[in-house]
Amino acid sequence: MNTAVQDAAVYIETLHRRFPELLTELAPGGRPPSVPGAGRRPSGGPSTPLRLHVSDAVRDITDGVVELDEAVHDRLRLGRPRHARVPQRLARIAALLDEVGAHPDLAEHVRDEARRMTGRCGRALGDPEPVVRVGGRCPWCDSVSLRAFPDRRAVLCVNPGCRCGAEECPCGTDPAYRHTWHESAGGPPPGTDWRTVSAAMDAAAEGARR
């Protein structure tokens, strides 16, 4: 079993264990609500208040697990997977990981998606997001404000005053905007060794899931 598959197995197991906690958090009274694909019934009537950030996370993860299950079955030529709840789909994906390992790109995709959804689940449950300090300076504001976020696989400039001067960039009009460099879209800021950053993010993610 290669590293990507091993990591995917850990993330899937964590998500399998923690996803039901999201359903419990979603509605008062400790009885999980109805969410497409989650297989649960509502705990209250129309006036029952919902925690929207938890609801968004449940729907995102539900959609993500369905898409991942379908992608794995399609790549392994197993036909369209049968409808199932999120925990059952996760267990099904986990059972196919040995076969997934024969396709390195698929294994990396499964790992990355499982990691993303596990991070989303943890943040919705109140877990602090791991942050890694990145050496060097931001190319726009020249401050030592670069931070790597393992759950997002991205480097952000956390300086609220960072402005690049480009007319089309939101930093000029949106105070909450942060310049971001994604691992999947070209790598880190100029002068930063992405391999070092990626290794640091992997170590932080490994520590956070223990």
mmCIF file of C-alpha atoms in Angstrom:
data_model
loop_
_atom_site.group_PDB
_atom_site.id
_atom_site.type_symbol
_atom_site.label_atom_id
_atom_site.label_comp_id
_atom_site.label_asym_id
_atom_site.label_seq_id
_atom_site.Cartn_x
_atom_site.Cartn_y
_atom_site.Cartn_z
ATOM 1 C CA MET A 1 0.000 0.000 0.000
ATOM 2 C CA ASN A 2 1.582 3.296 -1.096
ATOM 3 C CA THR A 3 1.783 6.457 0.988
ATOM 4 C CA ALA A 4 -1.161 8.189 -0.694
ATOM 5 C CA VAL A 5 -3.377 5.176 -0.023
ATOM 6 C CA GLN A 6 -2.191 4.906 3.575
ATOM 7 C CA ASP A 7 -2.956 8.562 4.166
ATOM 8 C CA ALA A 8 -6.335 8.224 2.447
ATOM 9 C CA ALA A 9 -7.204 5.301 4.722
ATOM 10 C CA VAL A 10 -6.527 7.388 7.823
ATOM 11 C CA TYR A 11 -8.526 10.372 6.574
ATOM 12 C CA ILE A 12 -11.451 8.187 5.513
ATOM 13 C CA GLU A 13 -11.504 6.433 8.892
ATOM 14 C CA THR A 14 -11.464 9.794 10.678
ATOM 15 C CA LEU A 15 -14.251 11.180 8.501
ATOM 16 C CA HIS A 16 -16.273 7.993 8.975
ATOM 17 C CA ARG A 17 -15.974 8.409 12.733
ATOM 18 C CA ARG A 18 -16.634 12.152 12.912
ATOM 19 C CA PHE A 19 -19.322 12.723 10.273
ATOM 20 C CA PRO A 20 -22.124 11.508 12.594
ATOM 21 C CA GLU A 21 -20.996 14.185 15.072
ATOM 22 C CA LEU A 22 -21.848 16.804 12.445
ATOM 23 C CA LEU A 23 -25.373 15.432 12.130
ATOM 24 C CA THR A 24 -25.787 15.636 15.882
ATOM 25 C CA GLU A 25 -24.433 19.207 15.945
ATOM 26 C CA LEU A 26 -26.746 20.299 13.163
ATOM 27 C CA ALA A 27 -29.965 20.388 15.204
ATOM 28 C CA PRO A 28 -30.840 20.974 18.864
ATOM 29 C CA GLY A 29 -31.756 18.065 21.078
ATOM 30 C CA GLY A 30 -29.002 15.742 19.903
ATOM 31 C CA ARG A 31 -31.144 14.048 17.244
ATOM 32 C CA PRO A 32 -29.636 14.263 13.751
ATOM 33 C CA PRO A 33 -31.680 15.997 11.020
ATOM 34 C CA SER A 34 -32.487 14.868 7.513
ATOM 35 C CA VAL A 35 -29.708 15.523 5.001
ATOM 36 C CA PRO A 36 -29.692 14.109 1.456
ATOM 37 C CA GLY A 37 -27.466 11.041 1.482
ATOM 38 C CA ALA A 38 -27.052 11.068 5.244
ATOM 39 C CA GLY A 39 -30.043 8.828 5.900
ATOM 40 C CA ARG A 40 -31.340 10.595 9.012
ATOM 41 C CA ARG A 41 -34.702 12.132 9.924
ATOM 42 C CA PRO A 42 -35.302 15.697 11.195
ATOM 43 C CA SER A 43 -35.343 16.399 14.925
ATOM 44 C CA GLY A 44 -37.662 19.392 14.821
ATOM 45 C CA GLY A 45 -40.269 21.268 12.826
ATOM 46 C CA PRO A 46 -39.830 24.097 10.324
ATOM 47 C CA SER A 47 -39.018 26.573 13.077
ATOM 48 C CA THR A 48 -36.080 24.563 14.421
ATOM 49 C CA PRO A 49 -32.960 26.754 14.081
ATOM 50 C CA LEU A 50 -30.063 25.253 12.158
ATOM 51 C CA ARG A 51 -26.381 26.062 12.458
ATOM 52 C CA LEU A 52 -25.763 27.117 8.884
ATOM 53 C CA HIS A 53 -22.003 26.574 8.846
ATOM 54 C CA VAL A 54 -22.574 22.999 10.028
ATOM 55 C CA SER A 55 -25.363 22.501 7.502
ATOM 56 C CA ASP A 56 -23.095 23.751 4.710
ATOM 57 C CA ALA A 57 -20.342 21.391 5.845
ATOM 58 C CA VAL A 58 -22.717 18.401 5.933
ATOM 59 C CA ARG A 59 -23.949 19.094 2.412
ATOM 60 C CA ASP A 60 -20.430 19.724 1.084
ATOM 61 C CA ILE A 61 -19.119 16.498 2.589
ATOM 62 C CA THR A 62 -22.169 14.517 1.484
ATOM 63 C CA ASP A 63 -21.788 15.731 -2.104
ATOM 64 C CA GLY A 64 -18.025 15.165 -1.964
ATOM 65 C CA VAL A 65 -18.335 11.596 -0.723
ATOM 66 C CA VAL A 66 -20.921 10.750 -3.386
ATOM 67 C CA GLU A 67 -18.698 12.197 -6.124
ATOM 68 C CA LEU A 68 -15.625 10.409 -4.790
ATOM 69 C CA ASP A 69 -17.465 7.086 -4.579
ATOM 70 C CA GLU A 70 -18.632 7.494 -8.174
ATOM 71 C CA ALA A 71 -15.158 8.537 -9.377
ATOM 72 C CA VAL A 72 -13.527 5.491 -7.775
ATOM 73 C CA HIS A 73 -16.096 3.101 -9.230
ATOM 74 C CA ASP A 74 -15.806 4.705 -12.657
ATOM 75 C CA ARG A 75 -11.998 4.529 -12.702
ATOM 76 C CA LEU A 76 -11.984 0.932 -11.511
ATOM 77 C CA ARG A 77 -14.707 0.079 -14.042
ATOM 78 C CA LEU A 78 -17.058 -1.218 -11.380
ATOM 79 C CA GLY A 79 -20.163 0.425 -12.743
ATOM 80 C CA ARG A 80 -22.239 3.054 -11.007
ATOM 81 C CA PRO A 81 -22.229 2.547 -7.221
ATOM 82 C CA ARG A 82 -25.492 1.803 -5.463
ATOM 83 C CA HIS A 83 -27.129 4.564 -3.479
ATOM 84 C CA ALA A 84 -25.992 4.553 0.141
ATOM 85 C CA ARG A 85 -25.551 6.795 3.141
ATOM 86 C CA VAL A 86 -22.297 8.673 3.685
ATOM 87 C CA PRO A 87 -20.845 6.172 6.226
ATOM 88 C CA GLN A 88 -21.592 3.248 3.916
ATOM 89 C CA ARG A 89 -20.039 5.024 0.933
ATOM 90 C CA LEU A 90 -16.915 5.806 2.963
ATOM 91 C CA ALA A 91 -16.637 2.169 4.026
ATOM 92 C CA ARG A 92 -17.050 1.136 0.395
ATOM 93 C CA ILE A 93 -14.271 3.474 -0.750
ATOM 94 C CA ALA A 94 -12.012 2.239 2.048
ATOM 95 C CA ALA A 95 -12.596 -1.367 0.970
ATOM 96 C CA LEU A 96 -11.383 -0.486 -2.543
ATOM 97 C CA LEU A 97 -8.180 1.287 -1.520
ATOM 98 C CA ASP A 98 -5.931 -1.634 -2.440
ATOM 99 C CA GLU A 99 -7.260 -1.451 -5.996
ATOM 100 C CA VAL A 100 -7.081 2.353 -5.962
ATOM 101 C CA GLY A 101 -3.369 2.044 -5.149
ATOM 102 C CA ALA A 102 -2.727 0.637 -8.606
ATOM 103 C CA HIS A 103 -3.617 4.062 -10.027
ATOM 104 C CA PRO A 104 -1.287 6.679 -8.465
ATOM 105 C CA ASP A 105 -3.250 9.680 -9.742
ATOM 106 C CA LEU A 106 -6.518 8.238 -8.415
ATOM 107 C CA ALA A 107 -4.886 7.445 -5.081
ATOM 108 C CA GLU A 108 -3.702 11.039 -4.755
ATOM 109 C CA HIS A 109 -7.153 12.341 -5.669
ATOM 110 C CA VAL A 110 -8.823 10.125 -3.064
ATOM 111 C CA ARG A 111 -6.280 11.220 -0.449
ATOM 112 C CA ASP A 112 -6.669 14.913 -1.267
ATOM 113 C CA GLU A 113 -10.462 14.825 -1.242
ATOM 114 C CA ALA A 114 -10.589 12.759 1.957
ATOM 115 C CA ARG A 115 -8.157 15.182 3.581
ATOM 116 C CA ARG A 116 -10.190 18.192 2.457
ATOM 117 C CA MET A 117 -13.462 16.767 3.744
ATOM 118 C CA THR A 118 -11.913 15.650 7.019
ATOM 119 C CA GLY A 119 -10.577 19.168 7.525
ATOM 120 C CA ARG A 120 -13.961 20.685 6.681
ATOM 121 C CA CYS A 121 -15.627 18.343 9.159
ATOM 122 C CA GLY A 122 -13.146 19.211 11.896
ATOM 123 C CA ARG A 123 -13.494 22.969 11.395
ATOM 124 C CA ALA A 124 -17.291 22.724 11.491
ATOM 125 C CA LEU A 125 -16.966 20.866 14.797
ATOM 126 C CA GLY A 126 -14.744 23.606 16.195
ATOM 127 C CA ASP A 127 -11.303 22.070 15.743
ATOM 128 C CA PRO A 128 -8.589 24.684 15.189
ATOM 129 C CA GLU A 129 -7.164 24.605 11.669
ATOM 130 C CA PRO A 130 -3.433 23.741 11.643
ATOM 131 C CA VAL A 131 -1.215 26.623 10.533
ATOM 132 C CA VAL A 132 2.440 26.451 9.482
ATOM 133 C CA ARG A 133 4.726 29.471 9.345
ATOM 134 C CA VAL A 134 6.394 29.830 5.941
ATOM 135 C CA GLY A 135 9.827 31.367 5.517
ATOM 136 C CA GLY A 136 10.355 34.319 3.211
ATOM 137 C CA ARG A 137 8.336 37.438 2.539
ATOM 138 C CA CYS A 138 5.084 38.060 0.721
ATOM 139 C CA PRO A 139 5.876 39.270 -2.822
ATOM 140 C CA TRP A 140 3.131 41.916 -2.561
ATOM 141 C CA CYS A 141 3.535 43.487 0.891
ATOM 142 C CA ASP A 142 7.110 42.319 1.699
ATOM 143 C CA SER A 143 6.068 41.247 5.205
ATOM 144 C CA VAL A 144 6.919 37.957 6.907
ATOM 145 C CA SER A 145 3.237 37.038 6.875
ATOM 146 C CA LEU A 146 3.111 33.854 4.790
ATOM 147 C CA ARG A 147 1.319 30.928 6.424
ATOM 148 C CA ALA A 148 0.522 27.462 5.099
ATOM 149 C CA PHE A 149 -2.846 25.848 5.842
ATOM 150 C CA PRO A 150 -2.663 22.032 5.487
ATOM 151 C CA ASP A 151 -6.428 21.515 5.236
ATOM 152 C CA ARG A 152 -6.585 23.853 2.249
ATOM 153 C CA ARG A 153 -3.195 22.841 0.812
ATOM 154 C CA ALA A 154 -2.487 26.511 0.313
ATOM 155 C CA VAL A 155 -0.228 29.362 1.398
ATOM 156 C CA LEU A 156 -1.883 32.645 2.406
ATOM 157 C CA CYS A 157 -0.574 36.088 3.230
ATOM 158 C CA VAL A 158 -2.237 36.833 6.565
ATOM 159 C CA ASN A 159 -1.283 40.505 6.612
ATOM 160 C CA PRO A 160 -4.664 42.349 6.536
ATOM 161 C CA GLY A 161 -2.976 45.343 4.904
ATOM 162 C CA CYS A 162 -1.539 43.374 1.972
ATOM 163 C CA ARG A 163 -2.343 45.027 -1.365
ATOM 164 C CA CYS A 164 -0.933 44.034 -4.742
ATOM 165 C CA GLY A 165 -2.118 47.051 -6.726
ATOM 166 C CA ALA A 166 -3.754 45.061 -9.529
ATOM 167 C CA GLU A 167 -7.093 46.575 -10.493
ATOM 168 C CA GLU A 168 -8.772 43.204 -10.978
ATOM 169 C CA CYS A 169 -7.626 41.825 -7.605
ATOM 170 C CA PRO A 170 -10.246 41.824 -4.788
ATOM 171 C CA CYS A 171 -7.621 42.934 -2.258
ATOM 172 C CA GLY A 172 -8.284 46.549 -3.234
ATOM 173 C CA THR A 173 -11.960 46.450 -2.294
ATOM 174 C CA ASP A 174 -12.452 43.504 0.076
ATOM 175 C CA PRO A 175 -10.726 43.883 3.486
ATOM 176 C CA ALA A 176 -11.278 40.179 4.203
ATOM 177 C CA TYR A 177 -9.485 39.012 1.049
ATOM 178 C CA ARG A 178 -6.127 37.262 1.438
ATOM 179 C CA HIS A 179 -3.676 36.516 -1.360
ATOM 180 C CA THR A 180 -3.527 32.753 -1.767
ATOM 181 C CA TRP A 181 -1.242 30.288 -3.517
ATOM 182 C CA HIS A 182 -2.723 26.794 -3.934
ATOM 183 C CA GLU A 183 -0.605 23.655 -4.171
ATOM 184 C CA SER A 184 -2.731 22.417 -7.067
ATOM 185 C CA ALA A 185 -2.452 25.659 -9.034
ATOM 186 C CA GLY A 186 1.184 26.488 -9.515
ATOM 187 C CA GLY A 187 2.691 26.326 -6.061
ATOM 188 C CA PRO A 188 3.826 28.870 -3.465
ATOM 189 C CA PRO A 189 4.966 32.499 -3.733
ATOM 190 C CA PRO A 190 8.198 33.244 -5.650
ATOM 191 C CA GLY A 191 11.292 32.300 -3.716
ATOM 192 C CA THR A 192 9.521 29.644 -1.638
ATOM 193 C CA ASP A 193 10.422 25.970 -1.904
ATOM 194 C CA TRP A 194 7.105 24.179 -2.319
ATOM 195 C CA ARG A 195 8.596 20.814 -1.364
ATOM 196 C CA THR A 196 9.587 22.214 2.025
ATOM 197 C CA VAL A 197 6.192 23.850 2.503
ATOM 198 C CA SER A 198 4.362 20.701 1.434
ATOM 199 C CA ALA A 199 6.392 18.550 3.836
ATOM 200 C CA ALA A 200 5.660 20.972 6.676
ATOM 201 C CA MET A 201 1.940 20.894 5.887
ATOM 202 C CA ASP A 202 1.986 17.091 5.809
ATOM 203 C CA ALA A 203 3.655 17.009 9.226
ATOM 204 C CA ALA A 204 1.144 19.497 10.668
ATOM 205 C CA ALA A 205 -1.807 17.567 9.245
ATOM 206 C CA GLU A 206 -0.397 14.311 10.646
ATOM 207 C CA GLY A 207 -0.040 15.883 14.105
ATOM 208 C CA ALA A 208 -3.557 17.363 13.993
ATOM 209 C CA ARG A 209 -5.251 14.042 13.221
ATOM 210 C CA ARG A 210 -3.588 12.099 16.030
#
